[in-house]
Coordinates of C-alpha atoms and ligand atoms in Angstrom, one line a residue:
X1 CA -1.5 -27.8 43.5
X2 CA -1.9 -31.4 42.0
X3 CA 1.3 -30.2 39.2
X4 CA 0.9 -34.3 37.6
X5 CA -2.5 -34.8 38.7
X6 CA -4.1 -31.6 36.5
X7 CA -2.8 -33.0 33.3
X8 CA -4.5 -35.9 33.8
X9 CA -8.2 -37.1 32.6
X10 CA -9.7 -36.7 36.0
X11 CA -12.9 -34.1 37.7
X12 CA -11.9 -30.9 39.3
X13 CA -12.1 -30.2 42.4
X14 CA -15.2 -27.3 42.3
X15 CA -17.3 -29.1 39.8
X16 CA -20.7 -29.3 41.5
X17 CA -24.1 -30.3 40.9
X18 CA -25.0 -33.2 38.6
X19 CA -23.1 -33.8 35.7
X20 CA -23.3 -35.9 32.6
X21 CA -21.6 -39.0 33.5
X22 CA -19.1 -40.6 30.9
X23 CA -15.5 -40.9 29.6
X24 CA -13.3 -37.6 29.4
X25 CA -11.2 -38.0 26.7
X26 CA -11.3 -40.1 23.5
X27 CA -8.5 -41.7 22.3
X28 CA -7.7 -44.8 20.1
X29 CA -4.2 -47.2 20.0
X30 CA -3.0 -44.9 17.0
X31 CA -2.5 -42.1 19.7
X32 CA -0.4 -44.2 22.5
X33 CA 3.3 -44.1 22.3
X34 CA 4.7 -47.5 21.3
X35 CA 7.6 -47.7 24.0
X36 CA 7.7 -46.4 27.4
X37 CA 8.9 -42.6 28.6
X38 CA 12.9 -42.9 29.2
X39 CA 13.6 -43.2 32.7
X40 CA 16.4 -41.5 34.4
X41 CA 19.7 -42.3 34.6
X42 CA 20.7 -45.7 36.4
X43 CA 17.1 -46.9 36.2
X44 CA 15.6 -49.4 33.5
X45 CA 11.8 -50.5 33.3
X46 CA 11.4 -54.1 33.9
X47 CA 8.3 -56.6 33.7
X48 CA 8.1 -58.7 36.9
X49 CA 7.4 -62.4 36.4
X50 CA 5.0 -63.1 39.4
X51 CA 4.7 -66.7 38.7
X52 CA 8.5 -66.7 39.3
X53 CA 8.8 -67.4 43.3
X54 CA 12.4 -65.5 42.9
X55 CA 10.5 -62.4 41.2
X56 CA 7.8 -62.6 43.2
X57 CA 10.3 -62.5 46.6
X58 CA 11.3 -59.5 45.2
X59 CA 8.2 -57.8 44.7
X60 CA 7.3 -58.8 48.3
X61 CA 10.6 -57.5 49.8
X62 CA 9.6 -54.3 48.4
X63 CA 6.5 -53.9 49.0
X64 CA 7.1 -55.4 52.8
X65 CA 10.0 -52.6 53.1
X66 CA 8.3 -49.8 51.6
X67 CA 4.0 -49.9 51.0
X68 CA 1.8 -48.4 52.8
X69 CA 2.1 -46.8 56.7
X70 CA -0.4 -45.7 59.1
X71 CA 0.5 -41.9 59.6
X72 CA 2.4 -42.1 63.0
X73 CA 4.7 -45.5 60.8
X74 CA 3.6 -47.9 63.8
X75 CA 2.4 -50.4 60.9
X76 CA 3.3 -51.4 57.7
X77 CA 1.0 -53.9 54.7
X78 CA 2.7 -57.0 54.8
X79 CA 1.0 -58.7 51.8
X80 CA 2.7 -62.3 51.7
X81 CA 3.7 -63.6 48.2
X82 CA 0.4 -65.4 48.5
X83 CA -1.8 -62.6 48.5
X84 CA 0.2 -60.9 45.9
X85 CA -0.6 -63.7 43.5
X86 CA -4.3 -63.3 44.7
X87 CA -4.5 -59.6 44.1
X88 CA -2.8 -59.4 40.5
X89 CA -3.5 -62.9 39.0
X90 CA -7.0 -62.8 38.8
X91 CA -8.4 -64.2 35.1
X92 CA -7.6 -62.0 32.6
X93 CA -4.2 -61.0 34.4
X94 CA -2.0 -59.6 32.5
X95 CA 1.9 -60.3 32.8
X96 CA 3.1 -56.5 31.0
X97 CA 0.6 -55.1 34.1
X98 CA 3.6 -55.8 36.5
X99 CA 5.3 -53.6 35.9
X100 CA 8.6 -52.3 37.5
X101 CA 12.0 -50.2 37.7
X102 CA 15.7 -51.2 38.3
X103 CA 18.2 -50.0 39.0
X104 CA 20.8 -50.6 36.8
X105 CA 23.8 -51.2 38.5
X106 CA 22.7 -53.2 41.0
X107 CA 19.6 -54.5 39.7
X108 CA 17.8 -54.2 42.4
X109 CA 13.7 -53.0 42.2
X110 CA 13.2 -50.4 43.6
X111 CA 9.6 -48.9 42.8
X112 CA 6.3 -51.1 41.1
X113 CA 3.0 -50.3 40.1
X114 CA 0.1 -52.9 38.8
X115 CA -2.9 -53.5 37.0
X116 CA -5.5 -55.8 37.1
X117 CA -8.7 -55.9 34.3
X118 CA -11.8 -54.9 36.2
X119 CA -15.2 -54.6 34.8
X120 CA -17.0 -52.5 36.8
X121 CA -21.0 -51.6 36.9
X122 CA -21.5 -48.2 37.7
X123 CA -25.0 -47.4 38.3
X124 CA -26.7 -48.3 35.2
X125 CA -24.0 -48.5 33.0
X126 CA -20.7 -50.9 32.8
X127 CA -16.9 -49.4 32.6
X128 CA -14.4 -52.1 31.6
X129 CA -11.3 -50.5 34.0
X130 CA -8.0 -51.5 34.8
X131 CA -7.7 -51.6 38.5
X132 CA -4.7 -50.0 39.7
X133 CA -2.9 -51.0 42.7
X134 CA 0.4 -51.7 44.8
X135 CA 2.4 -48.3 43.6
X136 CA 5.3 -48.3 45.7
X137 CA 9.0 -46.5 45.5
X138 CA 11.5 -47.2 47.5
X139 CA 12.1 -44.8 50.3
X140 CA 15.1 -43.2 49.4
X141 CA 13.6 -42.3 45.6
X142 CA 10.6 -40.4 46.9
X143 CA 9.3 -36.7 46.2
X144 CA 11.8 -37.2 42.8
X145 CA 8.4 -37.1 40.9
X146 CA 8.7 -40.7 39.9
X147 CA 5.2 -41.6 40.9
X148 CA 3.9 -39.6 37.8
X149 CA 6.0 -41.4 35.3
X150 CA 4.9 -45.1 36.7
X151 CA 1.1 -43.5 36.9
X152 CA 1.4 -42.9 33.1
X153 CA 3.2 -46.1 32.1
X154 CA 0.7 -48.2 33.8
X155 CA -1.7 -45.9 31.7
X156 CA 0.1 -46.6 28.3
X157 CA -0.2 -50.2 29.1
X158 CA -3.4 -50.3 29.3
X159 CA -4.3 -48.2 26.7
X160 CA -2.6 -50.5 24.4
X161 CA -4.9 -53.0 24.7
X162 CA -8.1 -50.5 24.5
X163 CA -8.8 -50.2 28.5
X164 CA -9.4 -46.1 28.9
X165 CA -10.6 -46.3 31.9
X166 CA -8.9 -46.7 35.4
X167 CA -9.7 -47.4 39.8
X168 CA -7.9 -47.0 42.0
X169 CA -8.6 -46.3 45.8
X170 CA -5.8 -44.1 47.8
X171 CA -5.7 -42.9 51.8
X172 CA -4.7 -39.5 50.5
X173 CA -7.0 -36.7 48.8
X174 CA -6.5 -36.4 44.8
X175 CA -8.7 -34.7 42.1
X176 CA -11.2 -36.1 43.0
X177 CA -12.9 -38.9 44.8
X178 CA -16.0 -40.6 43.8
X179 CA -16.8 -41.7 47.2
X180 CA -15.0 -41.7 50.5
X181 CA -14.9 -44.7 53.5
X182 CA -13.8 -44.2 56.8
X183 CA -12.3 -48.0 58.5
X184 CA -13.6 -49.8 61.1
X185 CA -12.0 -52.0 63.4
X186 CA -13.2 -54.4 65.2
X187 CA -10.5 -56.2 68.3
X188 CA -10.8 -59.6 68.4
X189 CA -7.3 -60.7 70.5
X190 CA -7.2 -57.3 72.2
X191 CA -4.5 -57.8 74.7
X192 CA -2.0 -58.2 71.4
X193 CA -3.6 -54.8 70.1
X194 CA -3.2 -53.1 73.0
X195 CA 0.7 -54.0 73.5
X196 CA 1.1 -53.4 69.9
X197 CA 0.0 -49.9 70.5
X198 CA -3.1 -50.2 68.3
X199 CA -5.7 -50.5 70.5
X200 CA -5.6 -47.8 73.3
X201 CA -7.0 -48.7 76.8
X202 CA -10.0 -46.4 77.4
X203 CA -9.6 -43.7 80.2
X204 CA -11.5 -45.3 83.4
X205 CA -11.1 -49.2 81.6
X206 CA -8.8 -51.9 82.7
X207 CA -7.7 -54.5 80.3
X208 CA -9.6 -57.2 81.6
X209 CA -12.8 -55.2 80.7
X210 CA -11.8 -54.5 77.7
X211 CA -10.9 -58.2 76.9
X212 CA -14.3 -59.3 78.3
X213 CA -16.3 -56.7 76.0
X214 CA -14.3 -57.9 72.8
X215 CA -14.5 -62.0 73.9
X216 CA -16.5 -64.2 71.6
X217 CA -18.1 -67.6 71.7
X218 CA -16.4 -70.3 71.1
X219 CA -19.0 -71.8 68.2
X220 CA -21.2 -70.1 65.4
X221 CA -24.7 -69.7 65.9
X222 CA -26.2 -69.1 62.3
X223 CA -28.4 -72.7 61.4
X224 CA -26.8 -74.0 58.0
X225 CA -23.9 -72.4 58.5
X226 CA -20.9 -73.9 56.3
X227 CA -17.9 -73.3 54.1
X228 CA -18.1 -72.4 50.7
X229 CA -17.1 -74.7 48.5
X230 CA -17.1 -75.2 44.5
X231 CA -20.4 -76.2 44.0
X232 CA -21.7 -73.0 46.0
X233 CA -20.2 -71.2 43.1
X234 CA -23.9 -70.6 40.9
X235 CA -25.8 -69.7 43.6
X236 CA -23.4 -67.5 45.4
X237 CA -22.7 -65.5 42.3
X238 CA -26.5 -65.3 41.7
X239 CA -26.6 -64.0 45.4
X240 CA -24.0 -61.9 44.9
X241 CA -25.6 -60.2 41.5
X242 CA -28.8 -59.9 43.3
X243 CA -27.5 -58.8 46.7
X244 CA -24.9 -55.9 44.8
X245 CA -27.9 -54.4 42.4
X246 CA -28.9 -51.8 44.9
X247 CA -25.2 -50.3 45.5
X248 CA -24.1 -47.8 42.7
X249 CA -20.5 -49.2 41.8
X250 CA -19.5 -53.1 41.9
X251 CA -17.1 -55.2 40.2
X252 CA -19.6 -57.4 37.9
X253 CA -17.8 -61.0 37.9
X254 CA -17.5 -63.3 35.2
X255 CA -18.1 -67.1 36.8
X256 CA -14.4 -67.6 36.3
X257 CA -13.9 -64.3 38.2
X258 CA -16.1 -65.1 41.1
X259 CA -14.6 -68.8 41.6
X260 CA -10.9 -66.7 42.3
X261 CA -12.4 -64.1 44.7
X262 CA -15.0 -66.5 46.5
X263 CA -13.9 -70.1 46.5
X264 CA -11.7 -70.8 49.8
X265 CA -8.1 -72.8 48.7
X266 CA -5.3 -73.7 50.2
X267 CA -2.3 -71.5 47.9
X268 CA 0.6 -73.9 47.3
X269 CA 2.6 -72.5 50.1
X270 CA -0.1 -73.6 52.7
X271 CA -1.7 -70.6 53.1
X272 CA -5.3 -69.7 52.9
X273 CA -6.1 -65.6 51.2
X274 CA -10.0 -65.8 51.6
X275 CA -12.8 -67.2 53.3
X276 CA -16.5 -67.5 51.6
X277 CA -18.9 -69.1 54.2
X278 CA -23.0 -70.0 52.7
X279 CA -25.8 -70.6 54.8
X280 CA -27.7 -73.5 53.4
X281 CA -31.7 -73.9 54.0
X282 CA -33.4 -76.8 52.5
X283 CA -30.9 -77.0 49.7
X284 CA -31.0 -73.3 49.0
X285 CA -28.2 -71.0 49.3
X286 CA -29.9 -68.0 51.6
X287 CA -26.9 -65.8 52.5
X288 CA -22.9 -65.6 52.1
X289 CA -19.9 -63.1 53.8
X290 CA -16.2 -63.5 52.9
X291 CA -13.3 -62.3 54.2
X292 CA -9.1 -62.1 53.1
X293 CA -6.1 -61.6 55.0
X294 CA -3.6 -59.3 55.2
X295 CA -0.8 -58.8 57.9
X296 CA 0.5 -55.7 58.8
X297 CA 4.1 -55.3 60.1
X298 CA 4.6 -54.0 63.7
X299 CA 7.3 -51.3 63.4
X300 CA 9.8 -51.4 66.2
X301 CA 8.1 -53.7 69.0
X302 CA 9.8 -55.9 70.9
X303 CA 7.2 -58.6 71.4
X304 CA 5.2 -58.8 68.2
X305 CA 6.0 -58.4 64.8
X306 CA 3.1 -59.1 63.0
X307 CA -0.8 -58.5 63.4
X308 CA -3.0 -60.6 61.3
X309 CA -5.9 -58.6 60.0
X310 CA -9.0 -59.8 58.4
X311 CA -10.8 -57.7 55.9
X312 CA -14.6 -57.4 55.3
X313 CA -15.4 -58.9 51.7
X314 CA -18.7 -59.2 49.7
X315 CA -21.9 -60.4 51.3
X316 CA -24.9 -61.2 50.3
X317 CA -28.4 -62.1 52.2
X318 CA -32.0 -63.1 50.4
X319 CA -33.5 -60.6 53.5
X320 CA -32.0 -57.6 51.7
X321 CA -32.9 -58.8 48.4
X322 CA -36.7 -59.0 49.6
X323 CA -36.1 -55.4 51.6
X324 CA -34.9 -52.3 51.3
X325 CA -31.3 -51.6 53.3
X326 CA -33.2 -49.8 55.8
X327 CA -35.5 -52.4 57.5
X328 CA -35.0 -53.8 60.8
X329 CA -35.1 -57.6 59.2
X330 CA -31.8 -57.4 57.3
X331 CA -29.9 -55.5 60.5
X332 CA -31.1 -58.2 62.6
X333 CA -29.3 -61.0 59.8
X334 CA -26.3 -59.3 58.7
X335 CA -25.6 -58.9 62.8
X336 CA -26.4 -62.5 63.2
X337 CA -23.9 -63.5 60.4
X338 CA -20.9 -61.0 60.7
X339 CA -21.0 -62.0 64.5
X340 CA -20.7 -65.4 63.0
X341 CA -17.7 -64.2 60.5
X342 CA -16.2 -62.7 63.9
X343 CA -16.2 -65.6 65.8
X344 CA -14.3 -67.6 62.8
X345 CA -11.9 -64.9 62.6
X346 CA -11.0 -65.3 65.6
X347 CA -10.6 -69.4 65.1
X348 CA -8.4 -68.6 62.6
X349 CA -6.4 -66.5 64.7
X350 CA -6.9 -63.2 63.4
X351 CA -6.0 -60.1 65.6
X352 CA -8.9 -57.7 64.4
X353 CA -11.5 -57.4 61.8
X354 CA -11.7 -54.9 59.5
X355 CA -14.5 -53.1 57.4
X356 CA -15.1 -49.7 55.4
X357 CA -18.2 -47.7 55.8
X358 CA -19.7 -49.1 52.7
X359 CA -21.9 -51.6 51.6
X360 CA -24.8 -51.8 54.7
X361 CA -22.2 -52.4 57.2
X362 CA -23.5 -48.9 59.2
X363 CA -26.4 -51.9 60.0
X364 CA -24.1 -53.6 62.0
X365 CA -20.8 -52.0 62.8
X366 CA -21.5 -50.3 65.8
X367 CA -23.6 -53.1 67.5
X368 CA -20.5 -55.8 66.8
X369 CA -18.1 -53.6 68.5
X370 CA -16.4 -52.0 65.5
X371 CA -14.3 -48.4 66.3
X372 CA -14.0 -45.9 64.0
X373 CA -10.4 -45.6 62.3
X374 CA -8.3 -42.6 61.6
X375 CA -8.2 -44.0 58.1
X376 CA -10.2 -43.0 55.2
X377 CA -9.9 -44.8 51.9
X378 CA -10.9 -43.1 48.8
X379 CA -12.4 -44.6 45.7
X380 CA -11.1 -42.6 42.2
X381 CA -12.0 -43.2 38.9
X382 CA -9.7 -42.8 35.9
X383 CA -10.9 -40.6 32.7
X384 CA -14.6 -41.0 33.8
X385 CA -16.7 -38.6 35.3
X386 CA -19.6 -39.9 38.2
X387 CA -21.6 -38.0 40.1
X388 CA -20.6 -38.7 43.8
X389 CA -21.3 -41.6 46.2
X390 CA -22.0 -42.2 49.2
X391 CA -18.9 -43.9 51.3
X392 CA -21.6 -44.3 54.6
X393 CA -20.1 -41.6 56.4
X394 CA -20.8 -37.6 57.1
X395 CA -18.6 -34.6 57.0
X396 CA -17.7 -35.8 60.5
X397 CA -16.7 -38.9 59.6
X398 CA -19.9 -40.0 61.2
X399 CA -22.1 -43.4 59.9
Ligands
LIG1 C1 -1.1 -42.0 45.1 N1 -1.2 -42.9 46.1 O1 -0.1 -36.2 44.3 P1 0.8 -34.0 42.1 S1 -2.4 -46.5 46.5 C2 -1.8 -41.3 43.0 N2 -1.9 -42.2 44.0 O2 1.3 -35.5 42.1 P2 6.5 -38.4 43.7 C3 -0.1 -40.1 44.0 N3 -0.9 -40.3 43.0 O3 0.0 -33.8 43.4 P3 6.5 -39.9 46.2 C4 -0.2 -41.0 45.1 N4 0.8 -40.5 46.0 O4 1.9 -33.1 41.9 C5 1.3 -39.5 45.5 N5 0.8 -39.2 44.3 O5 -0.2 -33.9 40.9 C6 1.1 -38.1 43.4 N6 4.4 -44.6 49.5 O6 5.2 -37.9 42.9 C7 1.2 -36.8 44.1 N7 1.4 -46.4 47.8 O7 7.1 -39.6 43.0 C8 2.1 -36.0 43.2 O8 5.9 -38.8 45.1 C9 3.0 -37.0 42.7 O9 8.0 -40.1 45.9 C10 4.4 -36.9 43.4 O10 5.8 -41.3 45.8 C11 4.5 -41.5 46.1 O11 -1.4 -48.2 44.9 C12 4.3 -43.0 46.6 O12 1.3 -45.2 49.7 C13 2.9 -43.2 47.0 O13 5.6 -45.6 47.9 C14 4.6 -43.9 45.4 O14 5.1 -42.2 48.7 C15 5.3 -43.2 47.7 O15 6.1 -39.4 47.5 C16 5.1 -44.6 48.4 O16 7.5 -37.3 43.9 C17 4.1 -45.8 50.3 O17 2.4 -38.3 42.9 C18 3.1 -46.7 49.5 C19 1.8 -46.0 49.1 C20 0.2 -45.9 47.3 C21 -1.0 -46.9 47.5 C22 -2.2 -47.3 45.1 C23 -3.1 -46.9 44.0 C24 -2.3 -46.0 43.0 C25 -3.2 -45.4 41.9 C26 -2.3 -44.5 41.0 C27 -3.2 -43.8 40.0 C28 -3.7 -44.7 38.9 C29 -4.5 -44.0 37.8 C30 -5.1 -44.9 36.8 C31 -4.1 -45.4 35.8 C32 -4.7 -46.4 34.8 C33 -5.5 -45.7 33.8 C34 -5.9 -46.5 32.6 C35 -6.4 -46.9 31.7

């Protein structure tokens, strides 16, 4: 019956047909309480230092103990402190956005919730958000109607420094999702998948079929193919801008923005978060795809513990900025490049690819050997009514 979630600034469910699209409710700084709600006994707000590596640790252990399950708890998120730093440090970060609870006794944290400040285009018009993200609570303080109090606190924070708005994407059903994405994976090492209990061997199928149908070449095929690299940065956000203009929501980057989600770096612990490849042509820029990394944790198997999963980022191609998404010209490039993004996954020793039904990925998901997940992922906005989007799938969960 959504007891939190109807007090809150968000659509009904039962609202149809086209509405005016805008803000909810109006409120200035003069209206938001100056210190957080009181917590309950034994617990104390806190404000995590993520550029602390003992902080951060503990933000990690959390997360890696608690986040976010596949329903039958075979596999966990295992963001590394890396990617943590990645997700909530982006410019513009915000230290009082990390925000979490202790308890008091034994100081340990035991539930989080973060922000990070987003603008956001949607359709024509642009929403300056805060992105919300990691809410976790520790598994023996859950359905204690905590979530609700960290939702709002998260809310005051932001509202304190004039951000109304918020997005947030969740696997389960709330009032009420602008647009829903079913996932798509795609095996790349599918022997590891298969003993992992991921990938299921097909009724009929042996593994060494299945291991031939998911084997890749060895080297890329795309002409002009190359890393990303600083200089890139102009014409890949150009790309990007162009590219982005015919979907109806899209983070619109500032350059500072677009050099932390694009440029590949080595983090300081040795790691790499995401990889931006360009195809170059005569000294042009013609095309990008990206791609981050997140493991998951294998829950109770005896011979792996982790799988290393890629994620589908932004792409962009000068073929769909010269045609519409529907043309047979920009299938046949965005097949020849995320075949190409495959094949470095794969390099780089990721397990399995994943990508959401969004974007023009229907042009190429099925024809690179992508399944259809159980998972959806919905997309909310916070105090902001928008007529729906499309997530790229039907009723049936269809493309
Ligand atoms: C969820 N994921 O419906 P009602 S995604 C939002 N997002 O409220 P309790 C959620 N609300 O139905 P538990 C939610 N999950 O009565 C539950 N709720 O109105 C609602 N899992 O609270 C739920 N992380 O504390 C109900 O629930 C109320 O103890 C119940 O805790 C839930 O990061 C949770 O999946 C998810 O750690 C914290 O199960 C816990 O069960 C957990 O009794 C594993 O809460 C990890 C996990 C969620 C990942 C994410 C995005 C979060 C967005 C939050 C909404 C932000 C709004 C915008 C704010 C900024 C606005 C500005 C400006």
């Amino acid at each position: 019956s959504y007891k939190f979630w109807q007090t809150q600034p968000v659509p009904r469910f039962g609202e149809e047909g086209q509405l005016e699209e805008g803000p909810l409710r109006a409120q200035t700084v003069a209206d938001v309480p100056k210190e957080p709600a009181p917590l309950v006994d034994g617990f104390e707000w806190v404000t995590m230092d993520l550029t602390n590596d003992d902080e951060i640790k503990e933000v990690y252990e959390l997360l890696n103990g608690h986040y976010v399950e596949d329903d039958e708890a075979m596999f966990r998120f295992n963001y590394s402190p890396s990617i943590l730093r990645w997700s909530m440090m982006p410019p513009g970060w915000k230290k009082e956005y990390h925000v979490g609870v202790r308890a008091i006794q034994s100081r340990k944290l035991v539930a989080f919730i973060s922000a990070i400040p987003v603008n956001l285009r949607v359709r024509n018009k642009h929403v300056i958000c805060s992105e919300v993200n990691f809410l976790s609570i520790h598994k023996k303080l859950r359905g204690k109607r905590l979530t609700p109090v960290l939702i709002k606190e998260i809310t005051r924070r932001s509202n304190l420094n004039e951000i109304w708005q918020g997005l947030y994407t969740a696997g389960i059903v709330l009032p009420k999702p602008v647009s829903t994405c079913r996932y798509y994976h795609r095996a790349l090492n599918w022997q590891k998948l298969y003993e992992v209990g991921f990938s299921p061997l097909p009724p009929n199928s042996k593994p060494q079929y299945q291991v031939r149908k998911y084997a890749l070449p060895k080297s890329t095929a795309t002409k002009g193919l190359r890393a990303m690299v600083e200089k890139d940065l102009d014409a890949v956000m150009d790309l990007y801008k162009r590219y982005t203009a015919r979907y109806d929501m899209v983070p619109d980057y500032s350059r500072e923005e677009a050099y932390h989600w694009f440029v590949p770096k080595i983090e300081p612990s040795g790691e790499q978060v995401v990889w931006t490849y360009v195809v170059e042509e005569n000294g042009k820029i013609t095309d990008f795809f990206s791609f981050f990394s997140i493991e998951s944790s294998v829950i109770g198997n005896a011979k792996h513990n982790v799988i290393k999963v890629a994620y589908m980022f932004y792409y962009g191609s000068e073929v769909g900025i010269r045609e519409p998404s529907d043309k047979p010209a920009l299938k046949l490039r965005l097949n020849e490049l995320i075949h190409d993004a495959l094949i470095l996954a794969k390099r780089f020793k990721f397990d399995v690819f994943n990508a959401l039904s969004l974007m023009d990925n229907a042009l190429f998901l099925e024809q690179q050997k992508f399944g259809g997940g159980d998972g959806q992922l919905h997309y909310y906005l916070f105090n902001y009514r928008l007529n729906p989007i499309s997530g790229g799938v039907d009723r049936k969960n269809q493309l």
